[in-house]
């Protein structure tokens, strides 16, 4: 019955890997000060042209945080591309929930509305990766995340 509620392990690992490729493409430019300056200018131009507001001017601290975020996300994406595991989808879904909350907070504080595009994508990837875990949990309320369910739809390594 669980298999009705969640994709097969193979399908789910393809989702984990696809979300990693998205992350790599979108965040690689944030990983260095030089590429971040280019990404900042491009996002700023796009946002301004669409009438969505502008980004704050680049400063050293903003660049540092962008580079830290970019570096961590690039490494996390490479891990999920090279060795995708079902549990990576669970943790990535949780991370996307956090990213979504902070994007929503920034938007509520008046940040450029170009962030809406990132928020929509983060929420979508988060739902896609967390829904199978939520459905599995609802189908097997007595099985914990590391419980003995042999029929876990995400495979034994996903528990």
Short mmCIF file of C-alpha atoms in Angstrom, two decimals:
data_model
loop_
_atom_site.label_atom_id
_atom_site.label_comp_id
_atom_site.label_asym_id
_atom_site.label_seq_id
_atom_site.Cartn_x
_atom_site.Cartn_y
_atom_site.Cartn_z
CA UNK A 1 0.00 0.00 0.00
CA UNK A 2 2.88 2.38 0.70
CA UNK A 3 3.96 2.32 -2.91
CA UNK A 4 0.75 4.17 -3.79
CA UNK A 5 1.84 7.09 -1.64
CA UNK A 6 5.43 7.62 -2.72
CA UNK A 7 7.51 7.30 -5.84
CA UNK A 8 9.79 4.37 -6.33
CA UNK A 9 13.29 4.66 -4.93
CA UNK A 10 14.68 5.11 -8.45
CA UNK A 11 12.23 7.91 -9.26
CA UNK A 12 12.89 9.64 -5.96
CA UNK A 13 16.67 9.53 -6.47
CA UNK A 14 16.16 11.14 -9.89
CA UNK A 15 14.28 13.96 -8.14
CA UNK A 16 17.11 14.34 -5.60
CA UNK A 17 19.66 14.53 -8.40
CA UNK A 18 17.53 16.94 -10.49
CA UNK A 19 17.15 19.31 -7.54
CA UNK A 20 20.92 19.15 -7.07
CA UNK A 21 21.53 20.14 -10.70
CA UNK A 22 19.13 23.06 -10.27
CA UNK A 23 21.05 24.16 -7.16
CA UNK A 24 24.40 23.85 -8.90
CA UNK A 25 23.33 25.93 -11.88
CA UNK A 26 21.58 28.61 -9.83
CA UNK A 27 24.12 29.00 -7.02
CA UNK A 28 27.51 28.38 -8.64
CA UNK A 29 27.74 32.08 -9.45
CA UNK A 30 27.43 32.97 -5.77
CA UNK A 31 30.49 30.93 -4.78
CA UNK A 32 33.21 33.48 -5.60
CA UNK A 33 33.41 37.27 -5.21
CA UNK A 34 34.02 37.72 -8.95
CA UNK A 35 31.11 35.62 -10.13
CA UNK A 36 28.86 37.02 -7.42
CA UNK A 37 29.46 40.56 -8.74
CA UNK A 38 28.31 39.36 -12.18
CA UNK A 39 25.25 37.55 -10.78
CA UNK A 40 24.36 40.57 -8.64
CA UNK A 41 24.54 42.89 -11.65
CA UNK A 42 22.47 40.52 -13.80
CA UNK A 43 19.79 40.03 -11.13
CA UNK A 44 19.72 43.74 -10.43
CA UNK A 45 19.30 44.60 -14.13
CA UNK A 46 16.58 41.99 -14.58
CA UNK A 47 14.73 43.06 -11.47
CA UNK A 48 14.94 46.74 -12.40
CA UNK A 49 13.83 46.09 -16.01
CA UNK A 50 10.80 44.15 -14.76
CA UNK A 51 9.94 46.86 -12.25
CA UNK A 52 10.45 44.53 -9.31
CA UNK A 53 12.85 46.73 -7.35
CA UNK A 54 16.61 46.69 -7.09
CA UNK A 55 19.14 44.88 -4.96
CA UNK A 56 21.21 46.75 -2.40
CA UNK A 57 24.67 47.81 -3.52
CA UNK A 58 27.36 45.15 -3.19
CA UNK A 59 29.46 45.42 -0.05
CA UNK A 60 32.14 43.14 1.44
CA UNK A 61 29.90 41.57 4.10
CA UNK A 62 27.07 40.87 1.65
CA UNK A 63 29.62 39.33 -0.71
CA UNK A 64 31.02 37.18 2.10
CA UNK A 65 27.58 35.80 2.98
CA UNK A 66 26.72 35.20 -0.67
CA UNK A 67 30.04 33.36 -1.15
CA UNK A 68 29.53 31.25 1.98
CA UNK A 69 26.01 30.30 0.91
CA UNK A 70 27.12 29.64 -2.66
CA UNK A 71 30.07 27.48 -1.59
CA UNK A 72 28.02 25.34 0.79
CA UNK A 73 25.18 24.87 -1.69
CA UNK A 74 27.60 23.95 -4.50
CA UNK A 75 29.25 21.28 -2.32
CA UNK A 76 25.83 19.99 -1.17
CA UNK A 77 24.66 19.86 -4.80
CA UNK A 78 27.77 17.95 -5.90
CA UNK A 79 27.22 15.39 -3.13
CA UNK A 80 23.64 14.81 -4.30
CA UNK A 81 24.75 14.52 -7.93
CA UNK A 82 27.62 12.12 -7.28
CA UNK A 83 26.02 10.00 -4.52
CA UNK A 84 22.28 10.66 -4.27
CA UNK A 85 20.56 9.00 -1.34
CA UNK A 86 16.90 9.17 -0.37
CA UNK A 87 17.80 10.74 2.94
CA UNK A 88 19.51 13.57 1.00
CA UNK A 89 16.07 14.41 -0.39
CA UNK A 90 14.66 14.59 3.12
CA UNK A 91 17.40 16.92 4.34
CA UNK A 92 17.27 18.99 1.16
CA UNK A 93 13.53 19.38 1.61
CA UNK A 94 14.07 20.61 5.16
CA UNK A 95 16.77 23.04 3.95
CA UNK A 96 14.43 24.33 1.26
CA UNK A 97 11.76 24.91 3.90
CA UNK A 98 14.24 27.07 5.80
CA UNK A 99 15.36 28.90 2.65
CA UNK A 100 11.70 29.52 1.79
CA UNK A 101 11.01 30.99 5.20
CA UNK A 102 13.95 33.39 4.90
CA UNK A 103 13.01 34.37 1.35
CA UNK A 104 9.45 35.09 2.53
CA UNK A 105 10.82 37.10 5.44
CA UNK A 106 13.02 39.16 3.10
CA UNK A 107 10.06 39.79 0.80
CA UNK A 108 7.94 40.86 3.77
CA UNK A 109 10.70 43.31 4.71
CA UNK A 110 10.59 44.94 1.28
CA UNK A 111 13.30 43.04 -0.61
CA UNK A 112 13.20 43.08 -4.39
CA UNK A 113 10.26 41.12 -5.73
CA UNK A 114 12.56 39.16 -8.05
CA UNK A 115 12.96 36.88 -5.00
CA UNK A 116 9.44 35.59 -5.65
CA UNK A 117 10.82 33.48 -8.50
CA UNK A 118 13.34 31.86 -6.15
CA UNK A 119 10.69 31.38 -3.46
CA UNK A 120 8.31 29.58 -5.84
CA UNK A 121 11.05 27.20 -6.99
CA UNK A 122 12.28 26.53 -3.42
CA UNK A 123 8.76 25.72 -2.24
CA UNK A 124 8.15 23.45 -5.23
CA UNK A 125 11.38 21.45 -4.75
CA UNK A 126 10.70 21.26 -1.01
CA UNK A 127 7.20 19.86 -1.50
CA UNK A 128 8.38 17.39 -4.15
CA UNK A 129 11.09 16.06 -1.84
CA UNK A 130 9.19 16.09 1.47
CA UNK A 131 5.79 14.83 0.35
CA UNK A 132 6.88 11.17 -0.03
CA UNK A 133 8.30 11.20 3.51
CA UNK A 134 5.14 12.79 4.91
CA UNK A 135 2.90 10.33 3.08
CA UNK A 136 5.00 7.36 4.17
CA UNK A 137 4.83 8.55 7.77
CA UNK A 138 1.03 8.92 7.54
CA UNK A 139 0.70 5.44 6.01
CA UNK A 140 2.91 3.88 8.71
CA UNK A 141 2.30 5.90 11.88
CA UNK A 142 3.95 3.26 14.07
CA UNK A 143 7.16 3.25 12.03
CA UNK A 144 9.61 5.94 12.98
CA UNK A 145 11.99 7.48 10.46
CA UNK A 146 14.46 4.74 11.37
CA UNK A 147 11.81 2.12 12.11
CA UNK A 148 11.74 -1.47 10.92
CA UNK A 149 9.41 -1.03 7.92
CA UNK A 150 10.67 -3.36 5.20
CA UNK A 151 8.21 -1.83 2.75
CA UNK A 152 9.59 1.70 3.04
CA UNK A 153 8.92 3.24 -0.39
CA UNK A 154 12.22 5.10 -0.47
CA UNK A 155 14.33 2.02 0.13
CA UNK A 156 16.22 0.83 3.18
CA UNK A 157 18.90 3.50 2.78
CA UNK A 158 16.18 6.18 2.87
CA UNK A 159 15.32 5.40 6.49
#
